């Protein structure tokens, strides 16, 4: 698995270099709706990543945001790749985005890398080897009360998350809407925030960040508190430092119940 991590870090850094070069100078297209963007930098960065990974691991399956699912499926390994997580931020030269690369083996996350080329912060984790930010090991925060927590979320599904955003903003230290799920998860792992939730997110957005949180001592489930399954489609996610998870999930459940009344 070390060679997979080394290849993923090489791919993330190479893609990050290209992304920075193209910031403010790239073609923006829409994927379906007007606010679901893709840039030529997303596509070019994904080509760089796939070239590096396929050279070393030709038999592995791939699920990548821009080119979809592929690979010979000859092994029980699957790569989850988001060349730019935070594309909308990038398209507006808003400097908060990351490259996210994860590897599953037999359906279990084994390695994850999230690289923020703007801050030069490389978050990574390998099962059993802890979570790291550059050369420093990272751990989740010890905050144990939801009301003392700083949270984050996103609106990839649609505006249906606004009531949760409003309520949780009023009962915690605040909710940030950063625009990059991968970095939202890494900020929990590094103790900068305590919780994150989002509806209709994709495996390529969160695969690496999930393992980084787990190896940093945090917890990730679906929004009902059940085991999260990384399907090829869209799903709901709730992540935290572990300490607030029970209270966090029960608050999300109360809000869901109120919505369905
Ligand atoms: C983004 C996610 C973010 C979500 C955005 C978008 P992308 O991923 O990281 O959390 O709110 O709508 O889905 O599309 O930039 O890779």
PDB file of C-alpha atoms and ligand atoms in Angstrom:
ATOM      1  CA  UNK A   1       0.000   0.000   0.000  1.00  0.00           C
ATOM      2  CA  UNK A   2       3.001   2.320   0.492  1.00  0.00           C
ATOM      3  CA  UNK A   3       3.620   2.327  -3.270  1.00  0.00           C
ATOM      4  CA  UNK A   4      -0.032   3.247  -3.867  1.00  0.00           C
ATOM      5  CA  UNK A   5       0.313   6.169  -1.422  1.00  0.00           C
ATOM      6  CA  UNK A   6       3.522   7.359  -3.067  1.00  0.00           C
ATOM      7  CA  UNK A   7       1.911   7.222  -6.523  1.00  0.00           C
ATOM      8  CA  UNK A   8      -1.185   9.057  -5.240  1.00  0.00           C
ATOM      9  CA  UNK A   9       0.930  11.817  -3.666  1.00  0.00           C
ATOM     10  CA  UNK A  10       2.962  12.181  -6.885  1.00  0.00           C
ATOM     11  CA  UNK A  11      -0.272  12.371  -8.913  1.00  0.00           C
ATOM     12  CA  UNK A  12      -1.905  14.858  -6.523  1.00  0.00           C
ATOM     13  CA  UNK A  13       1.113  17.172  -6.500  1.00  0.00           C
ATOM     14  CA  UNK A  14       1.502  17.030 -10.318  1.00  0.00           C
ATOM     15  CA  UNK A  15      -2.207  17.772 -10.791  1.00  0.00           C
ATOM     16  CA  UNK A  16      -2.001  20.542  -8.180  1.00  0.00           C
ATOM     17  CA  UNK A  17       0.804  22.246 -10.073  1.00  0.00           C
ATOM     18  CA  UNK A  18      -1.242  22.322 -13.284  1.00  0.00           C
ATOM     19  CA  UNK A  19      -4.355  23.530 -11.441  1.00  0.00           C
ATOM     20  CA  UNK A  20      -2.519  26.508  -9.935  1.00  0.00           C
ATOM     21  CA  UNK A  21      -1.082  27.400 -13.359  1.00  0.00           C
ATOM     22  CA  UNK A  22      -4.578  27.425 -14.845  1.00  0.00           C
ATOM     23  CA  UNK A  23      -6.347  29.293 -12.034  1.00  0.00           C
ATOM     24  CA  UNK A  24      -7.995  32.371 -13.551  1.00  0.00           C
ATOM     25  CA  UNK A  25      -7.194  31.165 -17.040  1.00  0.00           C
ATOM     26  CA  UNK A  26      -9.463  28.251 -17.944  1.00  0.00           C
ATOM     27  CA  UNK A  27     -12.584  27.402 -19.912  1.00  0.00           C
ATOM     28  CA  UNK A  28     -15.722  26.837 -17.810  1.00  0.00           C
ATOM     29  CA  UNK A  29     -18.503  24.508 -18.940  1.00  0.00           C
ATOM     30  CA  UNK A  30     -21.743  23.413 -17.277  1.00  0.00           C
ATOM     31  CA  UNK A  31     -22.557  19.786 -16.436  1.00  0.00           C
ATOM     32  CA  UNK A  32     -26.345  19.594 -16.579  1.00  0.00           C
ATOM     33  CA  UNK A  33     -27.478  22.546 -14.449  1.00  0.00           C
ATOM     34  CA  UNK A  34     -26.127  26.124 -14.687  1.00  0.00           C
ATOM     35  CA  UNK A  35     -24.362  25.844 -11.329  1.00  0.00           C
ATOM     36  CA  UNK A  36     -22.756  22.413 -11.794  1.00  0.00           C
ATOM     37  CA  UNK A  37     -19.450  23.468 -13.353  1.00  0.00           C
ATOM     38  CA  UNK A  38     -16.483  21.723 -14.939  1.00  0.00           C
ATOM     39  CA  UNK A  39     -13.339  23.408 -16.282  1.00  0.00           C
ATOM     40  CA  UNK A  40     -10.643  22.317 -18.691  1.00  0.00           C
ATOM     41  CA  UNK A  41      -8.363  22.225 -15.622  1.00  0.00           C
ATOM     42  CA  UNK A  42     -10.574  19.519 -14.040  1.00  0.00           C
ATOM     43  CA  UNK A  43     -10.221  17.416 -17.197  1.00  0.00           C
ATOM     44  CA  UNK A  44      -6.488  18.037 -17.655  1.00  0.00           C
ATOM     45  CA  UNK A  45      -5.753  17.328 -13.982  1.00  0.00           C
ATOM     46  CA  UNK A  46      -7.680  14.056 -14.159  1.00  0.00           C
ATOM     47  CA  UNK A  47      -5.639  12.974 -17.213  1.00  0.00           C
ATOM     48  CA  UNK A  48      -2.405  13.624 -15.278  1.00  0.00           C
ATOM     49  CA  UNK A  49      -3.677  11.592 -12.298  1.00  0.00           C
ATOM     50  CA  UNK A  50      -4.943   8.675 -14.397  1.00  0.00           C
ATOM     51  CA  UNK A  51      -1.709   8.496 -16.449  1.00  0.00           C
ATOM     52  CA  UNK A  52       0.356   8.143 -13.263  1.00  0.00           C
ATOM     53  CA  UNK A  53      -1.946   5.630 -11.547  1.00  0.00           C
ATOM     54  CA  UNK A  54      -2.650   3.471 -14.612  1.00  0.00           C
ATOM     55  CA  UNK A  55       1.092   3.176 -15.324  1.00  0.00           C
ATOM     56  CA  UNK A  56       1.728   1.658 -11.884  1.00  0.00           C
ATOM     57  CA  UNK A  57      -1.624  -0.090 -11.342  1.00  0.00           C
ATOM     58  CA  UNK A  58      -3.060  -1.007 -14.775  1.00  0.00           C
ATOM     59  CA  UNK A  59      -5.476  -3.639 -13.485  1.00  0.00           C
ATOM     60  CA  UNK A  60      -7.311  -1.493 -10.934  1.00  0.00           C
ATOM     61  CA  UNK A  61     -10.835  -0.174 -11.295  1.00  0.00           C
ATOM     62  CA  UNK A  62     -11.309   3.587 -11.353  1.00  0.00           C
ATOM     63  CA  UNK A  63     -14.224   5.868 -10.415  1.00  0.00           C
ATOM     64  CA  UNK A  64     -13.273   9.405 -11.414  1.00  0.00           C
ATOM     65  CA  UNK A  65     -15.538  12.480 -11.441  1.00  0.00           C
ATOM     66  CA  UNK A  66     -14.879  13.586 -15.034  1.00  0.00           C
ATOM     67  CA  UNK A  67     -14.297  10.297 -16.893  1.00  0.00           C
ATOM     68  CA  UNK A  68     -16.594   8.090 -14.795  1.00  0.00           C
ATOM     69  CA  UNK A  69     -16.063   4.434 -13.982  1.00  0.00           C
ATOM     70  CA  UNK A  70     -13.540   2.313 -15.866  1.00  0.00           C
ATOM     71  CA  UNK A  71     -10.482   0.088 -15.607  1.00  0.00           C
ATOM     72  CA  UNK A  72     -10.148  -3.610 -16.271  1.00  0.00           C
ATOM     73  CA  UNK A  73     -11.788  -4.565 -12.971  1.00  0.00           C
ATOM     74  CA  UNK A  74      -9.172  -7.286 -12.886  1.00  0.00           C
ATOM     75  CA  UNK A  75      -8.368  -6.620  -9.222  1.00  0.00           C
ATOM     76  CA  UNK A  76     -10.494  -6.023  -6.093  1.00  0.00           C
ATOM     77  CA  UNK A  77      -9.125  -2.494  -5.907  1.00  0.00           C
ATOM     78  CA  UNK A  78     -10.956   0.720  -6.825  1.00  0.00           C
ATOM     79  CA  UNK A  79      -9.527   4.245  -7.032  1.00  0.00           C
ATOM     80  CA  UNK A  80     -11.832   7.197  -6.187  1.00  0.00           C
ATOM     81  CA  UNK A  81     -10.600  10.365  -7.925  1.00  0.00           C
ATOM     82  CA  UNK A  82     -11.749  13.990  -7.813  1.00  0.00           C
ATOM     83  CA  UNK A  83      -9.240  16.088  -9.766  1.00  0.00           C
ATOM     84  CA  UNK A  84     -10.572  19.361  -8.365  1.00  0.00           C
ATOM     85  CA  UNK A  85     -12.874  19.101  -5.346  1.00  0.00           C
ATOM     86  CA  UNK A  86     -14.245  22.630  -5.146  1.00  0.00           C
ATOM     87  CA  UNK A  87     -14.570  23.268  -8.871  1.00  0.00           C
ATOM     88  CA  UNK A  88     -16.935  26.202  -8.416  1.00  0.00           C
ATOM     89  CA  UNK A  89     -14.416  27.872  -6.084  1.00  0.00           C
ATOM     90  CA  UNK A  90     -11.636  27.213  -8.618  1.00  0.00           C
ATOM     91  CA  UNK A  91     -13.716  28.517 -11.540  1.00  0.00           C
ATOM     92  CA  UNK A  92     -14.090  31.813  -9.658  1.00  0.00           C
ATOM     93  CA  UNK A  93     -10.412  31.880  -8.532  1.00  0.00           C
ATOM     94  CA  UNK A  94     -11.705  31.519  -4.977  1.00  0.00           C
ATOM     95  CA  UNK A  95      -8.645  29.802  -3.424  1.00  0.00           C
ATOM     96  CA  UNK A  96     -10.239  26.844  -1.623  1.00  0.00           C
ATOM     97  CA  UNK A  97     -10.102  23.522  -3.484  1.00  0.00           C
ATOM     98  CA  UNK A  98      -8.154  20.253  -3.441  1.00  0.00           C
ATOM     99  CA  UNK A  99      -7.167  17.134  -5.366  1.00  0.00           C
ATOM    100  CA  UNK A 100      -8.704  14.035  -3.736  1.00  0.00           C
ATOM    101  CA  UNK A 101      -7.459  10.482  -4.408  1.00  0.00           C
ATOM    102  CA  UNK A 102      -8.481   7.350  -2.455  1.00  0.00           C
ATOM    103  CA  UNK A 103      -7.935   3.621  -2.855  1.00  0.00           C
ATOM    104  CA  UNK A 104     -10.284   0.860  -1.702  1.00  0.00           C
ATOM    105  CA  UNK A 105      -9.288  -2.817  -1.516  1.00  0.00           C
ATOM    106  CA  UNK A 106     -12.043  -5.446  -1.212  1.00  0.00           C
ATOM    107  CA  UNK A 107     -14.509  -2.596  -0.635  1.00  0.00           C
ATOM    108  CA  UNK A 108     -12.579  -1.076   2.288  1.00  0.00           C
ATOM    109  CA  UNK A 109     -10.774   2.286   2.169  1.00  0.00           C
ATOM    110  CA  UNK A 110      -7.026   1.671   2.578  1.00  0.00           C
ATOM    111  CA  UNK A 111      -5.364   4.928   1.519  1.00  0.00           C
ATOM    112  CA  UNK A 112      -6.405   8.546   0.985  1.00  0.00           C
ATOM    113  CA  UNK A 113      -4.663  11.734  -0.160  1.00  0.00           C
ATOM    114  CA  UNK A 114      -6.138  15.277  -0.227  1.00  0.00           C
ATOM    115  CA  UNK A 115      -3.855  18.012  -1.547  1.00  0.00           C
ATOM    116  CA  UNK A 116      -4.628  21.730  -1.300  1.00  0.00           C
ATOM    117  CA  UNK A 117      -2.203  23.319  -3.807  1.00  0.00           C
ATOM    118  CA  UNK A 118      -2.978  26.861  -2.615  1.00  0.00           C
ATOM    119  CA  UNK A 119      -1.874  26.245   0.973  1.00  0.00           C
ATOM    120  CA  UNK A 120       0.516  23.418   0.013  1.00  0.00           C
ATOM    121  CA  UNK A 121      -1.218  21.226   2.626  1.00  0.00           C
ATOM    122  CA  UNK A 122      -1.035  17.510   1.870  1.00  0.00           C
ATOM    123  CA  UNK A 123      -3.400  15.476   4.059  1.00  0.00           C
ATOM    124  CA  UNK A 124      -2.948  11.712   3.868  1.00  0.00           C
ATOM    125  CA  UNK A 125      -3.831   8.487   5.682  1.00  0.00           C
ATOM    126  CA  UNK A 126      -3.222   4.772   5.314  1.00  0.00           C
ATOM    127  CA  UNK A 127      -5.157   2.153   7.294  1.00  0.00           C
ATOM    128  CA  UNK A 128      -3.341   1.550  10.575  1.00  0.00           C
ATOM    129  CA  UNK A 129      -0.721   4.260   9.935  1.00  0.00           C
ATOM    130  CA  UNK A 130      -2.597   7.311  11.259  1.00  0.00           C
ATOM    131  CA  UNK A 131      -3.517  10.557   9.545  1.00  0.00           C
ATOM    132  CA  UNK A 132      -0.979  13.199   8.543  1.00  0.00           C
ATOM    133  CA  UNK A 133      -0.760  16.808   7.401  1.00  0.00           C
ATOM    134  CA  UNK A 134       2.534  17.091   5.532  1.00  0.00           C
ATOM    135  CA  UNK A 135       4.984  15.573   8.054  1.00  0.00           C
ATOM    136  CA  UNK A 136       2.884  16.074  11.207  1.00  0.00           C
ATOM    137  CA  UNK A 137       0.441  13.506  12.552  1.00  0.00           C
ATOM    138  CA  UNK A 138      -3.056  14.938  13.059  1.00  0.00           C
ATOM    139  CA  UNK A 139      -5.897  14.156  15.483  1.00  0.00           C
ATOM    140  CA  UNK A 140      -9.511  15.284  15.769  1.00  0.00           C
ATOM    141  CA  UNK A 141     -10.426  17.866  18.433  1.00  0.00           C
ATOM    142  CA  UNK A 142     -11.579  16.913  21.923  1.00  0.00           C
ATOM    143  CA  UNK A 143     -14.670  19.178  21.907  1.00  0.00           C
ATOM    144  CA  UNK A 144     -17.558  17.055  23.238  1.00  0.00           C
ATOM    145  CA  UNK A 145     -20.576  19.375  23.043  1.00  0.00           C
ATOM    146  CA  UNK A 146     -22.382  20.242  19.800  1.00  0.00           C
ATOM    147  CA  UNK A 147     -23.006  23.791  21.017  1.00  0.00           C
ATOM    148  CA  UNK A 148     -19.215  24.328  21.315  1.00  0.00           C
ATOM    149  CA  UNK A 149     -18.558  22.944  17.819  1.00  0.00           C
ATOM    150  CA  UNK A 150     -17.703  24.577  14.516  1.00  0.00           C
ATOM    151  CA  UNK A 151     -19.387  22.702  11.654  1.00  0.00           C
ATOM    152  CA  UNK A 152     -19.362  22.731   7.844  1.00  0.00           C
ATOM    153  CA  UNK A 153     -21.710  21.605   5.093  1.00  0.00           C
ATOM    154  CA  UNK A 154     -22.371  21.876   1.376  1.00  0.00           C
ATOM    155  CA  UNK A 155     -25.312  22.197  -0.976  1.00  0.00           C
ATOM    156  CA  UNK A 156     -24.396  19.744  -3.745  1.00  0.00           C
ATOM    157  CA  UNK A 157     -27.864  18.230  -3.740  1.00  0.00           C
ATOM    158  CA  UNK A 158     -30.023  21.327  -3.816  1.00  0.00           C
ATOM    159  CA  UNK A 159     -31.345  24.044  -1.501  1.00  0.00           C
ATOM    160  CA  UNK A 160     -33.112  21.420   0.679  1.00  0.00           C
ATOM    161  CA  UNK A 161     -30.278  21.712   3.203  1.00  0.00           C
ATOM    162  CA  UNK A 162     -30.989  25.342   4.099  1.00  0.00           C
ATOM    163  CA  UNK A 163     -33.193  24.622   7.171  1.00  0.00           C
ATOM    164  CA  UNK A 164     -30.492  22.386   8.695  1.00  0.00           C
ATOM    165  CA  UNK A 165     -27.899  25.107   7.923  1.00  0.00           C
ATOM    166  CA  UNK A 166     -30.045  27.749   9.644  1.00  0.00           C
ATOM    167  CA  UNK A 167     -30.838  25.670  12.742  1.00  0.00           C
ATOM    168  CA  UNK A 168     -27.318  24.304  13.295  1.00  0.00           C
ATOM    169  CA  UNK A 169     -25.888  27.794  12.827  1.00  0.00           C
ATOM    170  CA  UNK A 170     -28.123  28.961  15.688  1.00  0.00           C
ATOM    171  CA  UNK A 171     -27.152  26.199  18.163  1.00  0.00           C
ATOM    172  CA  UNK A 172     -23.382  25.870  17.551  1.00  0.00           C
ATOM    173  CA  UNK A 173     -20.327  28.129  17.162  1.00  0.00           C
ATOM    174  CA  UNK A 174     -21.270  28.297  13.479  1.00  0.00           C
ATOM    175  CA  UNK A 175     -21.489  26.460  10.161  1.00  0.00           C
ATOM    176  CA  UNK A 176     -19.038  27.092   7.307  1.00  0.00           C
ATOM    177  CA  UNK A 177     -19.956  26.444   3.677  1.00  0.00           C
ATOM    178  CA  UNK A 178     -16.488  26.003   2.157  1.00  0.00           C
ATOM    179  CA  UNK A 179     -17.359  24.395  -1.184  1.00  0.00           C
ATOM    180  CA  UNK A 180     -14.968  21.446  -0.876  1.00  0.00           C
ATOM    181  CA  UNK A 181     -16.148  18.297   0.888  1.00  0.00           C
ATOM    182  CA  UNK A 182     -12.639  16.819   0.807  1.00  0.00           C
ATOM    183  CA  UNK A 183     -11.207  19.786   2.727  1.00  0.00           C
ATOM    184  CA  UNK A 184     -14.255  19.930   5.037  1.00  0.00           C
ATOM    185  CA  UNK A 185     -13.425  16.352   6.089  1.00  0.00           C
ATOM    186  CA  UNK A 186      -9.674  17.052   6.450  1.00  0.00           C
ATOM    187  CA  UNK A 187     -10.442  20.059   8.662  1.00  0.00           C
ATOM    188  CA  UNK A 188     -12.250  17.741  11.090  1.00  0.00           C
ATOM    189  CA  UNK A 189      -9.290  15.317  11.009  1.00  0.00           C
ATOM    190  CA  UNK A 190      -6.895  18.158  11.858  1.00  0.00           C
ATOM    191  CA  UNK A 191      -9.037  19.534  14.707  1.00  0.00           C
ATOM    192  CA  UNK A 192     -10.014  22.759  12.931  1.00  0.00           C
ATOM    193  CA  UNK A 193     -13.731  21.850  12.895  1.00  0.00           C
ATOM    194  CA  UNK A 194     -15.822  19.227  14.666  1.00  0.00           C
ATOM    195  CA  UNK A 195     -18.525  18.133  12.231  1.00  0.00           C
ATOM    196  CA  UNK A 196     -19.680  18.102   8.582  1.00  0.00           C
ATOM    197  CA  UNK A 197     -22.794  16.864   6.828  1.00  0.00           C
ATOM    198  CA  UNK A 198     -23.996  16.952   3.216  1.00  0.00           C
ATOM    199  CA  UNK A 199     -26.732  15.430   1.080  1.00  0.00           C
ATOM    200  CA  UNK A 200     -26.230  13.807  -2.336  1.00  0.00           C
ATOM    201  CA  UNK A 201     -22.457  13.783  -2.275  1.00  0.00           C
ATOM    202  CA  UNK A 202     -20.285  11.442  -4.402  1.00  0.00           C
ATOM    203  CA  UNK A 203     -17.675   8.845  -3.414  1.00  0.00           C
ATOM    204  CA  UNK A 204     -14.931  10.733  -5.296  1.00  0.00           C
ATOM    205  CA  UNK A 205     -15.611  13.867  -3.177  1.00  0.00           C
ATOM    206  CA  UNK A 206     -15.290  12.128   0.204  1.00  0.00           C
ATOM    207  CA  UNK A 207     -13.420   8.803  -0.149  1.00  0.00           C
ATOM    208  CA  UNK A 208     -10.008  10.107   0.879  1.00  0.00           C
ATOM    209  CA  UNK A 209     -11.357  12.466   3.559  1.00  0.00           C
ATOM    210  CA  UNK A 210     -13.326   9.645   5.219  1.00  0.00           C
ATOM    211  CA  UNK A 211     -10.210   7.530   5.804  1.00  0.00           C
ATOM    212  CA  UNK A 212      -8.222  10.583   6.950  1.00  0.00           C
ATOM    213  CA  UNK A 213     -10.892  11.317   9.587  1.00  0.00           C
ATOM    214  CA  UNK A 214     -11.096   7.674  10.706  1.00  0.00           C
ATOM    215  CA  UNK A 215      -7.316   7.437  11.090  1.00  0.00           C
ATOM    216  CA  UNK A 216      -7.365  10.744  13.032  1.00  0.00           C
ATOM    217  CA  UNK A 217      -9.851   9.286  15.553  1.00  0.00           C
ATOM    218  CA  UNK A 218     -13.085  10.642  14.113  1.00  0.00           C
ATOM    219  CA  UNK A 219     -16.315   8.998  12.937  1.00  0.00           C
ATOM    220  CA  UNK A 220     -18.171   8.905   9.605  1.00  0.00           C
ATOM    221  CA  UNK A 221     -21.689   7.515   9.020  1.00  0.00           C
ATOM    222  CA  UNK A 222     -24.688   8.265   6.867  1.00  0.00           C
ATOM    223  CA  UNK A 223     -26.972  11.020   8.185  1.00  0.00           C
ATOM    224  CA  UNK A 224     -29.012   8.472  10.178  1.00  0.00           C
ATOM    225  CA  UNK A 225     -25.900   7.295  11.988  1.00  0.00           C
ATOM    226  CA  UNK A 226     -25.672   4.044  10.047  1.00  0.00           C
ATOM    227  CA  UNK A 227     -22.655   2.543   8.227  1.00  0.00           C
ATOM    228  CA  UNK A 228     -21.829   4.572   5.130  1.00  0.00           C
ATOM    229  CA  UNK A 229     -21.657   2.670   1.818  1.00  0.00           C
ATOM    230  CA  UNK A 230     -19.618   4.369  -0.924  1.00  0.00           C
ATOM    231  CA  UNK A 231     -21.820   3.607  -3.927  1.00  0.00           C
ATOM    232  CA  UNK A 232     -21.126   4.787  -7.491  1.00  0.00           C
ATOM    233  CA  UNK A 233     -24.074   7.178  -7.048  1.00  0.00           C
ATOM    234  CA  UNK A 234     -24.990   9.916  -4.567  1.00  0.00           C
ATOM    235  CA  UNK A 235     -25.506   9.505  -0.801  1.00  0.00           C
ATOM    236  CA  UNK A 236     -25.831  11.504   2.425  1.00  0.00           C
ATOM    237  CA  UNK A 237     -22.913  11.767   4.865  1.00  0.00           C
ATOM    238  CA  UNK A 238     -22.268  12.904   8.456  1.00  0.00           C
ATOM    239  CA  UNK A 239     -18.739  13.135   9.838  1.00  0.00           C
ATOM    240  CA  UNK A 240     -17.382  14.334  13.177  1.00  0.00           C
ATOM    241  CA  UNK A 241     -14.621  14.163  15.765  1.00  0.00           C
ATOM    242  CA  UNK A 242     -16.578  11.243  17.287  1.00  0.00           C
ATOM    243  CA  UNK A 243     -17.190  13.062  20.575  1.00  0.00           C
ATOM    244  CA  UNK A 244     -20.214  14.982  19.229  1.00  0.00           C
ATOM    245  CA  UNK A 245     -21.471  12.318  16.798  1.00  0.00           C
ATOM    246  CA  UNK A 246     -24.433  11.008  18.817  1.00  0.00           C
ATOM    247  CA  UNK A 247     -25.759  14.514  19.559  1.00  0.00           C
ATOM    248  CA  UNK A 248     -25.022  15.626  15.987  1.00  0.00           C
ATOM    249  CA  UNK A 249     -26.927  12.702  14.428  1.00  0.00           C
ATOM    250  CA  UNK A 250     -29.900  13.068  16.780  1.00  0.00           C
ATOM    251  CA  UNK A 251     -30.132  16.786  15.921  1.00  0.00           C
ATOM    252  CA  UNK A 252     -30.041  15.979  12.182  1.00  0.00           C
ATOM    253  CA  UNK A 253     -32.768  13.331  12.772  1.00  0.00           C
ATOM    254  CA  UNK A 254     -34.978  15.818  14.657  1.00  0.00           C
ATOM    255  CA  UNK A 255     -34.596  18.295  11.797  1.00  0.00           C
ATOM    256  CA  UNK A 256     -35.461  15.617   9.220  1.00  0.00           C
ATOM    257  CA  UNK A 257     -38.552  14.618  11.240  1.00  0.00           C
ATOM    258  CA  UNK A 258     -39.630  18.290  11.431  1.00  0.00           C
ATOM    259  CA  UNK A 259     -39.253  18.582   7.630  1.00  0.00           C
ATOM    260  CA  UNK A 260     -41.475  15.583   6.980  1.00  0.00           C
ATOM    261  CA  UNK A 261     -44.297  16.774   9.312  1.00  0.00           C
TER     262      UNK A 261
HETATM  263  C1  LIG B   1     -18.166  19.782  -4.559  1.00  0.00           C
HETATM  264  C2  LIG B   1     -18.219  19.248  -3.142  1.00  0.00           C
HETATM  265  C3  LIG B   1     -18.953  20.222  -2.239  1.00  0.00           C
HETATM  266  C4  LIG B   1     -20.357  20.390  -2.736  1.00  0.00           C
HETATM  267  C5  LIG B   1     -20.286  20.978  -4.132  1.00  0.00           C
HETATM  268  C6  LIG B   1     -19.525  20.062  -5.089  1.00  0.00           C
HETATM  269  P1  LIG B   1     -16.883  19.188  -6.830  1.00  0.00           P
HETATM  270  O1  LIG B   1     -17.511  18.827  -5.367  1.00  0.00           O
HETATM  271  O2  LIG B   1     -16.912  19.079  -2.670  1.00  0.00           O
HETATM  272  O3  LIG B   1     -18.996  19.766  -0.912  1.00  0.00           O
HETATM  273  O4  LIG B   1     -21.084  21.212  -1.877  1.00  0.00           O
HETATM  274  O5  LIG B   1     -21.596  21.161  -4.610  1.00  0.00           O
HETATM  275  O6  LIG B   1     -20.217  18.850  -5.240  1.00  0.00           O
HETATM  276  O7  LIG B   1     -18.057  19.138  -7.763  1.00  0.00           O
HETATM  277  O8  LIG B   1     -16.302  20.534  -6.771  1.00  0.00           O
HETATM  278  O9  LIG B   1     -15.894  18.107  -7.106  1.00  0.00           O
END
